[in-house]
PDB file of C-alpha atoms in Angstrom:
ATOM      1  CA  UNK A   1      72.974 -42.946 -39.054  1.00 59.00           C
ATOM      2  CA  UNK A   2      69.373 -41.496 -39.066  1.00 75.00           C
ATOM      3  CA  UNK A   3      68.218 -42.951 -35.520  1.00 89.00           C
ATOM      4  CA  UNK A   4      68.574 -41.556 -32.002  1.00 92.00           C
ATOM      5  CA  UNK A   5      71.510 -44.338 -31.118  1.00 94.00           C
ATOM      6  CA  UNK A   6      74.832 -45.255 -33.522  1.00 94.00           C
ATOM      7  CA  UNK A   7      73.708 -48.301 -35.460  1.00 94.00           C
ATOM      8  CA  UNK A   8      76.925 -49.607 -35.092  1.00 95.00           C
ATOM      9  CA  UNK A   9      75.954 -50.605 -30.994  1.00 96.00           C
ATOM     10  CA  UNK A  10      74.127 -53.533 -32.753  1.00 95.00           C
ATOM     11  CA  UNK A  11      76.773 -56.097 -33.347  1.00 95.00           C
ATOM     12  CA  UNK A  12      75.487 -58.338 -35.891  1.00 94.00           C
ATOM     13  CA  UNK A  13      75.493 -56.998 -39.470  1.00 94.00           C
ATOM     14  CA  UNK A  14      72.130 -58.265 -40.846  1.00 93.00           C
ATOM     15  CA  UNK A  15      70.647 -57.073 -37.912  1.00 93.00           C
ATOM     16  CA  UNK A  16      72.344 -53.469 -38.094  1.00 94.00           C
ATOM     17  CA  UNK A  17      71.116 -53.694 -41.718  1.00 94.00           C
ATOM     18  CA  UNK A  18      67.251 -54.343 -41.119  1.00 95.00           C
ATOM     19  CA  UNK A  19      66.714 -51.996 -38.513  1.00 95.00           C
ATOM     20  CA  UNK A  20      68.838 -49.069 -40.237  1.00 94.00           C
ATOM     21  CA  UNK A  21      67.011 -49.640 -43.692  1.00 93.00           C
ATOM     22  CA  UNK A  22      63.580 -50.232 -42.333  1.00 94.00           C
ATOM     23  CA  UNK A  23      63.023 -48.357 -39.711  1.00 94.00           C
ATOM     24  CA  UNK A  24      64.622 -45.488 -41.948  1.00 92.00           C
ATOM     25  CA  UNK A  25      62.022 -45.791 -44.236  1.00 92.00           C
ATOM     26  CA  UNK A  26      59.344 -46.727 -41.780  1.00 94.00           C
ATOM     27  CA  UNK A  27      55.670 -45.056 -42.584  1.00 93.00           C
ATOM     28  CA  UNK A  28      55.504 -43.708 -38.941  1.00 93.00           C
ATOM     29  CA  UNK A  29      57.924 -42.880 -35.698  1.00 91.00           C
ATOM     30  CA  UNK A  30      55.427 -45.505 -34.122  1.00 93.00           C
ATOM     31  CA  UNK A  31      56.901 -48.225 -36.124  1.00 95.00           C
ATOM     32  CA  UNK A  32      57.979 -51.801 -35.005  1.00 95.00           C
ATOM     33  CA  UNK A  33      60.098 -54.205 -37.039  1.00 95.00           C
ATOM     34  CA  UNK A  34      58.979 -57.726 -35.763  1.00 94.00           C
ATOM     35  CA  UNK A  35      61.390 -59.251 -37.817  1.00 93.00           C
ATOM     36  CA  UNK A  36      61.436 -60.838 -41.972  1.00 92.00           C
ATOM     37  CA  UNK A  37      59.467 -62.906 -43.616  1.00 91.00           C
ATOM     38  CA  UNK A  38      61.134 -66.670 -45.323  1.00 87.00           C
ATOM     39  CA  UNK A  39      60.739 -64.403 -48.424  1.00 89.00           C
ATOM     40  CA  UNK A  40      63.110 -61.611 -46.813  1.00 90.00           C
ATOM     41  CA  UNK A  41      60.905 -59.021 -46.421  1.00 92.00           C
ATOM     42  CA  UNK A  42      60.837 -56.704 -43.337  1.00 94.00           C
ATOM     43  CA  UNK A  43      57.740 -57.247 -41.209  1.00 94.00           C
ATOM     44  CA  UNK A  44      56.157 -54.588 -39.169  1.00 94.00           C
ATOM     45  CA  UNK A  45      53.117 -52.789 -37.746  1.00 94.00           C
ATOM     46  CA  UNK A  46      52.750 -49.372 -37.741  1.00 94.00           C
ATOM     47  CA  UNK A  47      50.919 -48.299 -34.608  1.00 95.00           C
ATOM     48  CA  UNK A  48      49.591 -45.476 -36.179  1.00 94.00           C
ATOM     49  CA  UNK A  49      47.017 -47.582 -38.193  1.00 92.00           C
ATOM     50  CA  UNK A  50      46.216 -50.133 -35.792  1.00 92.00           C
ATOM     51  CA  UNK A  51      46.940 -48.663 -32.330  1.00 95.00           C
ATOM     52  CA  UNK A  52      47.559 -51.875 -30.381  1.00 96.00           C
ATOM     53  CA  UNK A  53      49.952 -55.217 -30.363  1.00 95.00           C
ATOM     54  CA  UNK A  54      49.338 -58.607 -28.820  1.00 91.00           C
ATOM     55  CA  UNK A  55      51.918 -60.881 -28.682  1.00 89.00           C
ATOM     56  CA  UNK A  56      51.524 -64.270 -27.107  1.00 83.00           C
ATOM     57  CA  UNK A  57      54.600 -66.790 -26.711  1.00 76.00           C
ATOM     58  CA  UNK A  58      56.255 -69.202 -23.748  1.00 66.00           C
ATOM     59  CA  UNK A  59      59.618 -69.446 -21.728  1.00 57.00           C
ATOM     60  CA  UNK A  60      60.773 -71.443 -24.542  1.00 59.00           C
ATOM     61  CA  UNK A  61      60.198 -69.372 -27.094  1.00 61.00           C
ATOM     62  CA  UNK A  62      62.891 -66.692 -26.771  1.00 70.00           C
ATOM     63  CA  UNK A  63      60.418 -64.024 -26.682  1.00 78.00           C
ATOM     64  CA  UNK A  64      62.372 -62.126 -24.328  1.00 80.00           C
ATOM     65  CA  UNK A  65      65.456 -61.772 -27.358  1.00 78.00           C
ATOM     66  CA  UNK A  66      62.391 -60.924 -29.647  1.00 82.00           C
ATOM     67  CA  UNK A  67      61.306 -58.543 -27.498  1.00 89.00           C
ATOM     68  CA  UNK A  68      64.841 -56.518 -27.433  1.00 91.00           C
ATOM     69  CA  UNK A  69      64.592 -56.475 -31.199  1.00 93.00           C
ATOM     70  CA  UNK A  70      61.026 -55.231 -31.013  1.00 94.00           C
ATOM     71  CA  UNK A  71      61.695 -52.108 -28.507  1.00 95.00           C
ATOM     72  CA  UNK A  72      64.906 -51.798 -29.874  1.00 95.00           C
ATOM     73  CA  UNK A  73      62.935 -50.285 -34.060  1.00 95.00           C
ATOM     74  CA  UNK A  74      60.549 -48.286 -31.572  1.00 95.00           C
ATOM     75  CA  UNK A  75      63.671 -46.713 -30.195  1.00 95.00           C
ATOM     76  CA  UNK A  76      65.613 -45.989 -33.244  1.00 95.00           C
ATOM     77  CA  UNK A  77      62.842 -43.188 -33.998  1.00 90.00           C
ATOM     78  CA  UNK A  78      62.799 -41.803 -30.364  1.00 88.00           C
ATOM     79  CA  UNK A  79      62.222 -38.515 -29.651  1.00 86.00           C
ATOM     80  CA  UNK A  80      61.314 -37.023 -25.479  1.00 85.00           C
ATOM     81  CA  UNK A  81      58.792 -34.344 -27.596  1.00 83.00           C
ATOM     82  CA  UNK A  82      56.636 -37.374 -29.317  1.00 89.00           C
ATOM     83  CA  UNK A  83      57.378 -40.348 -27.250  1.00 93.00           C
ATOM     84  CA  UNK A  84      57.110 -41.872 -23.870  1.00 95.00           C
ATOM     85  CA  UNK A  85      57.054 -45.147 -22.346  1.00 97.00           C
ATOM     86  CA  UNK A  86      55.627 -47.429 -19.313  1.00 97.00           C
ATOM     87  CA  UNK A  87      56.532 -51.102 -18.639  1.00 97.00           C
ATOM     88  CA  UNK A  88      54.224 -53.382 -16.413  1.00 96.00           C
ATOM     89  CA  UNK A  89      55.413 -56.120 -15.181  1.00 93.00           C
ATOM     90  CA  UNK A  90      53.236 -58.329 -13.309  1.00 89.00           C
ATOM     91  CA  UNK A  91      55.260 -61.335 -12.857  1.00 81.00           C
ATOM     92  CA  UNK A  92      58.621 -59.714 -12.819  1.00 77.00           C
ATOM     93  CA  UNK A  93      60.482 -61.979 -15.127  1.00 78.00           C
ATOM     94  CA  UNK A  94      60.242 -60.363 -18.497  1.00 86.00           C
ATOM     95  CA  UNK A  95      60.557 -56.527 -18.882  1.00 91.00           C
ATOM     96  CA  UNK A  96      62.683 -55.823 -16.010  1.00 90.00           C
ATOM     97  CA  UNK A  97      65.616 -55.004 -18.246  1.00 90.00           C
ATOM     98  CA  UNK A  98      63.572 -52.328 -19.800  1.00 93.00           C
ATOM     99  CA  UNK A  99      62.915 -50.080 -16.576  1.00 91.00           C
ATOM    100  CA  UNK A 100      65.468 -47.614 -17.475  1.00 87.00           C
ATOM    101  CA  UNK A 101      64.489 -46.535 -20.811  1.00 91.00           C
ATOM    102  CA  UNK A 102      65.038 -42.631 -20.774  1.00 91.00           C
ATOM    103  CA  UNK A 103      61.650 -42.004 -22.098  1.00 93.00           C
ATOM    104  CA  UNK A 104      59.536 -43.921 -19.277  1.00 95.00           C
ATOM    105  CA  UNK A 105      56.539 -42.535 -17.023  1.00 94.00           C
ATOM    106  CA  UNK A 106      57.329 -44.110 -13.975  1.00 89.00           C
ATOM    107  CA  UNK A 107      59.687 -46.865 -13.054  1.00 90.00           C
ATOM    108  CA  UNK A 108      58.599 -50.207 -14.278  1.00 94.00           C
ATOM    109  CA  UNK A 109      55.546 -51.872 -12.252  1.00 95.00           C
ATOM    110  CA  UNK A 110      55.554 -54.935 -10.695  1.00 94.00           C
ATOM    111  CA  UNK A 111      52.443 -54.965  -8.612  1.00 93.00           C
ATOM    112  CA  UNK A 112      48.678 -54.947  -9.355  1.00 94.00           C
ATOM    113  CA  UNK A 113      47.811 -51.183  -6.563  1.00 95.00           C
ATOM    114  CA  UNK A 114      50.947 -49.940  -9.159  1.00 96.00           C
ATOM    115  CA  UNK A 115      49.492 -50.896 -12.486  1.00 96.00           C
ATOM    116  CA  UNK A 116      46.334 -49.587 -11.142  1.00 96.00           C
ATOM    117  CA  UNK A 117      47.570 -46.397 -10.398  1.00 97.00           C
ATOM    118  CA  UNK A 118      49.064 -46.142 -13.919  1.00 97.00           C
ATOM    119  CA  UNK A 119      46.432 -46.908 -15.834  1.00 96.00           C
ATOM    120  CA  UNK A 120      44.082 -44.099 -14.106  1.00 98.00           C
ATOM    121  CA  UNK A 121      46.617 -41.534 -14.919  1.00 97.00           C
ATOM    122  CA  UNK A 122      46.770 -42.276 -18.817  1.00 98.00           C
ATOM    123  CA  UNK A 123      42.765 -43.035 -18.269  1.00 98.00           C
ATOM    124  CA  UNK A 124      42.551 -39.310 -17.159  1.00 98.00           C
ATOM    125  CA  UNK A 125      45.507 -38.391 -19.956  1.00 97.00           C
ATOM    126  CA  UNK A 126      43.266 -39.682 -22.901  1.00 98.00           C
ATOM    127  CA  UNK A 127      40.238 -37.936 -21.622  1.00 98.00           C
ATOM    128  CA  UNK A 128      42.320 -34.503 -21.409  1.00 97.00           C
ATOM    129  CA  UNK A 129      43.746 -35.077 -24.900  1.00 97.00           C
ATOM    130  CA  UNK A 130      40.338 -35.474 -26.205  1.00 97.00           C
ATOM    131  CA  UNK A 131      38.754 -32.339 -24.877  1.00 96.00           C
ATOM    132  CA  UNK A 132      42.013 -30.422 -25.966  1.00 95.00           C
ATOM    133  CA  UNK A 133      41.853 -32.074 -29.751  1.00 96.00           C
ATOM    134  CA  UNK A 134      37.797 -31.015 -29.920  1.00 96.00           C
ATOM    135  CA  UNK A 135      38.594 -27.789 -28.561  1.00 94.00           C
ATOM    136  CA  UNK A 136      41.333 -27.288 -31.129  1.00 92.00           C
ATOM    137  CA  UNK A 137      39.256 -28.764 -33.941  1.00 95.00           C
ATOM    138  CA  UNK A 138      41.606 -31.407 -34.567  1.00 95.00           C
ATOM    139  CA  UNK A 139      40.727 -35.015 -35.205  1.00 96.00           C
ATOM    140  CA  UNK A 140      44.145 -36.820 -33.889  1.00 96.00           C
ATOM    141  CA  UNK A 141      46.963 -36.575 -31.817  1.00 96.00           C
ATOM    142  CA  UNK A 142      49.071 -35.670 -35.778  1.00 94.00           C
ATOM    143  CA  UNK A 143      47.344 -33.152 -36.739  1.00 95.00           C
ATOM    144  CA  UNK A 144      47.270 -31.337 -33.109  1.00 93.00           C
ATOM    145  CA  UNK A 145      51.206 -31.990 -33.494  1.00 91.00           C
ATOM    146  CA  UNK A 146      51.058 -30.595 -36.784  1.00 91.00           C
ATOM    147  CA  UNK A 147      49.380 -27.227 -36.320  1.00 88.00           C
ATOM    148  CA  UNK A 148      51.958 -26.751 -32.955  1.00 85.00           C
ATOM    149  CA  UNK A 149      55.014 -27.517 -35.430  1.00 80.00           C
ATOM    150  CA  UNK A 150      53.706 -24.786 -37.792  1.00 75.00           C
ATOM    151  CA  UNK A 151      52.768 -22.658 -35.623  1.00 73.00           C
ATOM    152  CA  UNK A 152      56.144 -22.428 -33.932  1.00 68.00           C
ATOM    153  CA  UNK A 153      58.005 -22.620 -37.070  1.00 65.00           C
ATOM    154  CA  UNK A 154      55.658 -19.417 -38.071  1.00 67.00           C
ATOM    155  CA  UNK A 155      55.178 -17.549 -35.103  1.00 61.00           C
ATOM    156  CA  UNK A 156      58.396 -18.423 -32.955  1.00 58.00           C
ATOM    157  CA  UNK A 157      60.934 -18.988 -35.477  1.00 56.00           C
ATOM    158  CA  UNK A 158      63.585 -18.363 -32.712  1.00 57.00           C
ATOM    159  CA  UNK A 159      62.303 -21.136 -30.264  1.00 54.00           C
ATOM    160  CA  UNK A 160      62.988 -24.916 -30.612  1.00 58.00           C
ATOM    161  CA  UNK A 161      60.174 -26.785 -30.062  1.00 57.00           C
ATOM    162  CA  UNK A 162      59.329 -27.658 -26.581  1.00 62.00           C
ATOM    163  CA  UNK A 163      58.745 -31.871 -25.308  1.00 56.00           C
ATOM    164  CA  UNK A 164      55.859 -29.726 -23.546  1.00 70.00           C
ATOM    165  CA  UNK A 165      54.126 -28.302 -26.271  1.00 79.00           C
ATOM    166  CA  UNK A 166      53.651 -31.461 -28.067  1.00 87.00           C
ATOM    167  CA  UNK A 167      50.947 -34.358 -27.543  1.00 93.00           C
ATOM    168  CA  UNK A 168      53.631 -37.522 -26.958  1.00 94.00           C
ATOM    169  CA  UNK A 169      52.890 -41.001 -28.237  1.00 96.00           C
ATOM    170  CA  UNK A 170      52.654 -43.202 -25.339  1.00 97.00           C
ATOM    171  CA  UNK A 171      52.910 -46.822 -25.226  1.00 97.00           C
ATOM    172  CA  UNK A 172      52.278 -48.710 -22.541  1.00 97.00           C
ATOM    173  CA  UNK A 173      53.728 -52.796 -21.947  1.00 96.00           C
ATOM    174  CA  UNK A 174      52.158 -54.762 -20.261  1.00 94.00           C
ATOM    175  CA  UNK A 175      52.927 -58.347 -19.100  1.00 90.00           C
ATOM    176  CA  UNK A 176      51.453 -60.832 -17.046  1.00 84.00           C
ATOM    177  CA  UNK A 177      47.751 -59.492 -18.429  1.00 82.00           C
ATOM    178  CA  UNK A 178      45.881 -62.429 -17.740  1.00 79.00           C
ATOM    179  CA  UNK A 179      46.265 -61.347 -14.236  1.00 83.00           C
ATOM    180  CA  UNK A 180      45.685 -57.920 -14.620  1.00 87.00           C
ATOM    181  CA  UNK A 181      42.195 -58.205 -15.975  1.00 85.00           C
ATOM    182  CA  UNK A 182      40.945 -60.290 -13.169  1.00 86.00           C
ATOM    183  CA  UNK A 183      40.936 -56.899 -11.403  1.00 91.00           C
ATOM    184  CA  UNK A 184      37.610 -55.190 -12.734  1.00 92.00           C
ATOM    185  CA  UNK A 185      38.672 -51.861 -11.796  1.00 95.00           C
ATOM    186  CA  UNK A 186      42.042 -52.290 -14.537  1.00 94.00           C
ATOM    187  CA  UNK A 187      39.992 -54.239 -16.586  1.00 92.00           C
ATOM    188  CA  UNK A 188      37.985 -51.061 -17.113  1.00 94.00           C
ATOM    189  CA  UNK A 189      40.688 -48.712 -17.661  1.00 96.00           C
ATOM    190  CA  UNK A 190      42.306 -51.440 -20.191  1.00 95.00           C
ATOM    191  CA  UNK A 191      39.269 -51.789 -22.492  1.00 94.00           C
ATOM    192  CA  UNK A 192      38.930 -47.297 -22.397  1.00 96.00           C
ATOM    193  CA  UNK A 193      42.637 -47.159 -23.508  1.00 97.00           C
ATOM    194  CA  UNK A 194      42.191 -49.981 -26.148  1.00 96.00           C
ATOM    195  CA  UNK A 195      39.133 -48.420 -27.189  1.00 95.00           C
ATOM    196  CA  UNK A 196      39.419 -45.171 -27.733  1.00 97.00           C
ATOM    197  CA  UNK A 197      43.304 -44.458 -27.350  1.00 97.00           C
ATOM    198  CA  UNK A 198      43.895 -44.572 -31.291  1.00 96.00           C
ATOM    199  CA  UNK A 199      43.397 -41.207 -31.654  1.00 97.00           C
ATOM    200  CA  UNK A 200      45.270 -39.245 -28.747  1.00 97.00           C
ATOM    201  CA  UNK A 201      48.297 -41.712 -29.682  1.00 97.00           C
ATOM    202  CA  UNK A 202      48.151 -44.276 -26.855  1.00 98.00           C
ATOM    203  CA  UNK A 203      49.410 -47.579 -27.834  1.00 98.00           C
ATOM    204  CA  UNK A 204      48.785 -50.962 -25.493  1.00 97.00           C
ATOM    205  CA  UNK A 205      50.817 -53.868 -26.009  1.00 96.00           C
ATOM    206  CA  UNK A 206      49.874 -56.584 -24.212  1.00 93.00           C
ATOM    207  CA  UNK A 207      52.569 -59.167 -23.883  1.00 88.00           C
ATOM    208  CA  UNK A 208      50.692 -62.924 -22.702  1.00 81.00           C
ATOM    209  CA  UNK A 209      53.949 -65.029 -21.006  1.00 68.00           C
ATOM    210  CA  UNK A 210      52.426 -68.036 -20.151  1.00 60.00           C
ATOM    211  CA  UNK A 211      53.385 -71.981 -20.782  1.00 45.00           C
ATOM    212  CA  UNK A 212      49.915 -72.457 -21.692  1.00 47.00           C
ATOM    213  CA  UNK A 213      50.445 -71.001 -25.128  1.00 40.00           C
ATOM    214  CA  UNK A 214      46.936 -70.126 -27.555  1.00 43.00           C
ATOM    215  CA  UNK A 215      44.744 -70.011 -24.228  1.00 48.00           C
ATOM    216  CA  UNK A 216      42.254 -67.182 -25.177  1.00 54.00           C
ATOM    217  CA  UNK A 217      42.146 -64.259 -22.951  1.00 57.00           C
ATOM    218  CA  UNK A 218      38.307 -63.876 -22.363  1.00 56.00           C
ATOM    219  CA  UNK A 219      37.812 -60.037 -23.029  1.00 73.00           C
ATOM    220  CA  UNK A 220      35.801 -58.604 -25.665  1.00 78.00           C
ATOM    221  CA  UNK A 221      38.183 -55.497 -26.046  1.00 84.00           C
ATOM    222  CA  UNK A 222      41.205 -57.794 -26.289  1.00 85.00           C
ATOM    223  CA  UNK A 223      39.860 -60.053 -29.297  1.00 83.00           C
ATOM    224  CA  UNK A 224      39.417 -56.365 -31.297  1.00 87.00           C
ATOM    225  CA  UNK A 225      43.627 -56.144 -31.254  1.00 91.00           C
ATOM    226  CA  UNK A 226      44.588 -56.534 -35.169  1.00 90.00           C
ATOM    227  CA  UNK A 227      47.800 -56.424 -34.797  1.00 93.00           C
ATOM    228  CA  UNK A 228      49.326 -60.032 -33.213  1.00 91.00           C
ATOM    229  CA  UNK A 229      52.430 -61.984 -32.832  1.00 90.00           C
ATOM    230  CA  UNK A 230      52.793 -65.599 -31.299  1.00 85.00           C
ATOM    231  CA  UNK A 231      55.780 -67.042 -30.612  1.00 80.00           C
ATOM    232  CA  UNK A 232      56.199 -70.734 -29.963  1.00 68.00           C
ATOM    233  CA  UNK A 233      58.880 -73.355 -29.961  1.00 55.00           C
ATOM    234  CA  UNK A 234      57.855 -76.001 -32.157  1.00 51.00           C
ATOM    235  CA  UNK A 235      59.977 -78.033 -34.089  1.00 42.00           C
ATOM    236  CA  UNK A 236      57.572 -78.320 -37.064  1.00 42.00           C
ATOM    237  CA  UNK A 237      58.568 -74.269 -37.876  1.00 43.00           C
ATOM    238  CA  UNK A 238      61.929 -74.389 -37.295  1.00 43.00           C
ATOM    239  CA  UNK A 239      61.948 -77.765 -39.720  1.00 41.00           C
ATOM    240  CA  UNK A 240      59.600 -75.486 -42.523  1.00 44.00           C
ATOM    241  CA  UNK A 241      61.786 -72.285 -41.948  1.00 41.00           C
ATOM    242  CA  UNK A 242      65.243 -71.348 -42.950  1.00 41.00           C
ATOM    243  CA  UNK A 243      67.368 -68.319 -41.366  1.00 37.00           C
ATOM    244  CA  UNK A 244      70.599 -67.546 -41.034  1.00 38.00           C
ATOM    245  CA  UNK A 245      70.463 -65.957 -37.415  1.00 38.00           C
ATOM    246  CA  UNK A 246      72.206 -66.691 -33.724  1.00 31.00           C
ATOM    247  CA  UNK A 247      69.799 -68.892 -32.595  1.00 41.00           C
ATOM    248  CA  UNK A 248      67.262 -71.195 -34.097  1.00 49.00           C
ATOM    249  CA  UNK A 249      64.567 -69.756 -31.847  1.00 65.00           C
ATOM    250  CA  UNK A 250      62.182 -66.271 -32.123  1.00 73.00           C
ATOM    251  CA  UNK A 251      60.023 -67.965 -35.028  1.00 82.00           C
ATOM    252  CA  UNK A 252      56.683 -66.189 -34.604  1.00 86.00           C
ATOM    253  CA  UNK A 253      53.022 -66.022 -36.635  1.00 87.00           C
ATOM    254  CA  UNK A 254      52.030 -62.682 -37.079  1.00 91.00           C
ATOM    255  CA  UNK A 255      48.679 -61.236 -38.378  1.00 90.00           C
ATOM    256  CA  UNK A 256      46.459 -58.408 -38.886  1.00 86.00           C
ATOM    257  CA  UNK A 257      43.510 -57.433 -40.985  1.00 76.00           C
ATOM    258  CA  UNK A 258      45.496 -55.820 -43.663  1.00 71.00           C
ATOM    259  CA  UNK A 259      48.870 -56.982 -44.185  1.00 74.00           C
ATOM    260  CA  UNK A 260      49.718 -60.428 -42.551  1.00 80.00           C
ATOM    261  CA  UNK A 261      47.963 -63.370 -42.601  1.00 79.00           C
ATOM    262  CA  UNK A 262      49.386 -66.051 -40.282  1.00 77.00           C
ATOM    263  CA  UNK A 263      52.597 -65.269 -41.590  1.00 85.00           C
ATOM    264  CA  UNK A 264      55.916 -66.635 -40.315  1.00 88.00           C
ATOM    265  CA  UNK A 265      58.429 -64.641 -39.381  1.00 90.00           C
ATOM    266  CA  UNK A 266      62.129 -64.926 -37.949  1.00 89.00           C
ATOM    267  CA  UNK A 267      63.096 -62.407 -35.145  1.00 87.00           C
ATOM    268  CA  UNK A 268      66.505 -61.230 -35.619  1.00 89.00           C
ATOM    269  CA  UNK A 269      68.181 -61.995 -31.886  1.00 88.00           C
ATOM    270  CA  UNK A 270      69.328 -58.548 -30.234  1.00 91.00           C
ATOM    271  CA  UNK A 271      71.009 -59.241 -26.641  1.00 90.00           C
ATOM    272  CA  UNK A 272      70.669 -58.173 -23.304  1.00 90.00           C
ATOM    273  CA  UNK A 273      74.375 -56.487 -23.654  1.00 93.00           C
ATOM    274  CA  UNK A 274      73.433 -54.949 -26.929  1.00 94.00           C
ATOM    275  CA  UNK A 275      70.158 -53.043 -25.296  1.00 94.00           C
ATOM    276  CA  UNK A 276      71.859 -52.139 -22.108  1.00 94.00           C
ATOM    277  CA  UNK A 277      74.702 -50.045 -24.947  1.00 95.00           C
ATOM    278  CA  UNK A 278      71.612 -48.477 -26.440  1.00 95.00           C
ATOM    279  CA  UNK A 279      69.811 -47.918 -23.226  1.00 93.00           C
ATOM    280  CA  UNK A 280      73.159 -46.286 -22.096  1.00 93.00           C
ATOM    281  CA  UNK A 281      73.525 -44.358 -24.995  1.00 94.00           C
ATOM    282  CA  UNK A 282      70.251 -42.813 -24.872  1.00 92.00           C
ATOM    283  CA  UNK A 283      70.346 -41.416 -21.603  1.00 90.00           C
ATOM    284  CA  UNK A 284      73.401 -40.292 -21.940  1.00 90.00           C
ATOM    285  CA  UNK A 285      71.899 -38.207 -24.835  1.00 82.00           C
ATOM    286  CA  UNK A 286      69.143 -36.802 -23.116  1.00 74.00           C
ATOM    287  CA  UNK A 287      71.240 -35.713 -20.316  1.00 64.00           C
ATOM    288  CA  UNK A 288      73.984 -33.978 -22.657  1.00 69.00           C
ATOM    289  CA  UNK A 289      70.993 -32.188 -24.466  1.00 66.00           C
ATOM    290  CA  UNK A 290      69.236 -31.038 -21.064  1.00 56.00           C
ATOM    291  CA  UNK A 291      73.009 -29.823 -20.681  1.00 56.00           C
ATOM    292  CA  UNK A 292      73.082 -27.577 -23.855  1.00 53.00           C
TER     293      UNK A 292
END
C-alpha cells in the first residue's frame, strides 16, 4: 500500500490492481484514472497539465459507478496539506454520496445562493494565490509548494510541515451546470476559475447529467476544457467493446488535445458500499492524526 486508504477496501481484484499500479505511478497527486482502454491500457488525465474535466453522460449510463471510480484515484493520493474538495450539486441526485469526504470546503451544495457563495470565495482564493505567487516570484502553485518544503526541511528541520503553510489543490464538482450558468453572476466566477485557475491549482469539473446527451453547453470558457469524458448507453459500444467487469455499462469516449482522441474506454465499477469503507477510512485517519 502506497495510498492514503488500504487497497484491499476495493473488493474486486482488477480493480484493486489498476488503481494501486496506476495511480502509484501516476505523473501527479492530481491524477484521475478514468478507466482502460480495449487495448488495456490505463487512461487518465493529469490535472496538472490540463486543469479542468468535463464529463457529459445520462441516467442510463452508470455515470454515477464511474464517478466512484473517478474520485476514488483522486483519493488514493490525498493529502489535507495539498488537497481539498467541494461538491455542487444542483439537482441533488448525483454527488450526494460524496458530501462527507474529509477533505471538503463546505458541505455539499444543493442550491444556486450556495453555489454562489462558493464560487466567490475560491474567486477571491485564486486572486490571493496570485498576488502571493508574484510576490514570491514563483510561477505556480508547485513551485510555491516547493520552496515551503525546502525551506522547512532547511530551516525547521524539527517541524512537520503544516496543511497551513502549503498552497492546497482544490477541485471543485459541479453538477447540474447547465443551470448554474444561467445565473450571470456564477457564470462569471466559472469562466475566472476556468480561466486562470491552472496555475494556483484550482481544478473545475463540470459534470453535465442530463437525458439530452451531446447538447452543447453554450459558453465560450466551457468549449476551452481539453480534458472530456462522455458516457452513454448505446448498444453499438457495448456490441464493439469487450470487458470483463460487473456490469456491461460505464463505456465512455474520452479526449483531449494530447493524449486521447475519441477513445473508448471501460470504467471499472466501484460501489456505493465500497466508497462509503474508504470515505470511512479516511476520516477516521484524519481524526487519529489530529489525535497524535
Amino acid at each position: 500500500d502506497t495510498g492514503s486508504f488500504p487497497i484491499q477496501l476495493i473488493e474486486d481484484d482488477k480493480n484493486r490492481q489498476l488503481i494501486g499500479e496506476t495511480m502509484t505511478n501516476a505523473p501527479s497527486k492530481t491524477t484521475v484514472l478514468v478507466g482502460k482502454s480495449k487495448n488495456d491500457e490505463p487512461v487518465m488525465f493529469d490535472l496538472e497539465k490540463e486543469a479542468h474535466l468535463l464529463i457529459d453522460g445520462n441516467t442510463d449510463s452508470n455515470m454515477s459507478a464511474s464517478l466512484n471510480f473517478l474520485i476514488t484515484s483522486l483519493l488514493w493520493h490525498s493529502d489535507e496539506r495539498y488537497l481539498q474538495t467541494a461538491f455542487i450539486d444542483i439537482k441533488g441526485n448525483l454527488l450526494k454520496k460524496y458530501q462527507d469526504i474529509p477533505f471538503n470546503i463546505p458541505p455539499l451544495i444543493e442550491d444556486i445562493d450556495g453555489a454562489k457563495s462558493l464560487m466567490e470565495y475560491l474567486c477571491d482564493t485564486l486572486d490571493s494565490r496570485h498576488k502571493t505567487l508574484k510576490a514570491k516570484q514563483c510561477k505556480d502553485i508547485n513551485e510555491f509548494n516547493n520552496k515551503i518544503t525546502y525551506n522547512m526541511a532547511i530551516h525547521r528541520a524539527d517541524l512537520p510541515l503544516n496543511a497551513k503553510d502549503t498552497m492546497k489543490r482544490t477541485v471543485l464538482f459541479i453538477e447540474g451546470i447547465e443551470y448554474l450558468i444561467e445565473n450571470k453572476q456564477i457564470a462569471k466566477y466559472l469562466q475566472k476559475l476556468i480561466q486562470l485557475g491552472r496555475a494556483v491549482g484550482i481544478h473545475v469539473i463540470l459534470i453535465k447529467d442530463n437525458v439530452n446527451v451531446g447538447q452543447k453547453i453554450y459558453a465560450p470558457y466551457v468549449s476551452t476544457i481539453r480534458n472530456r469524458i462522455f458516457y452513454s448507453k448505446n448498444n453499438e459500444i457495448q456490441k464493439d467493446y469487450e470487458y470483463e467487469s460487473q456490469t456491461n455499462q460505464g463505456q465512455a469516449f474520452v479526449s483531449n488535445d494530447n493524449q486521447y482522441d475519441e477513445e473508448l474506454v471501460q470504467t471499472p465499477y466501484i460501489s456505493d458500499k465500497e466508497m462509503e469503507s474508504i470515505l470511512n477510512y479516511m476520516k477516521q485517519d484524519l481524526m487519529t492524526k489530529g489525535d497524535d
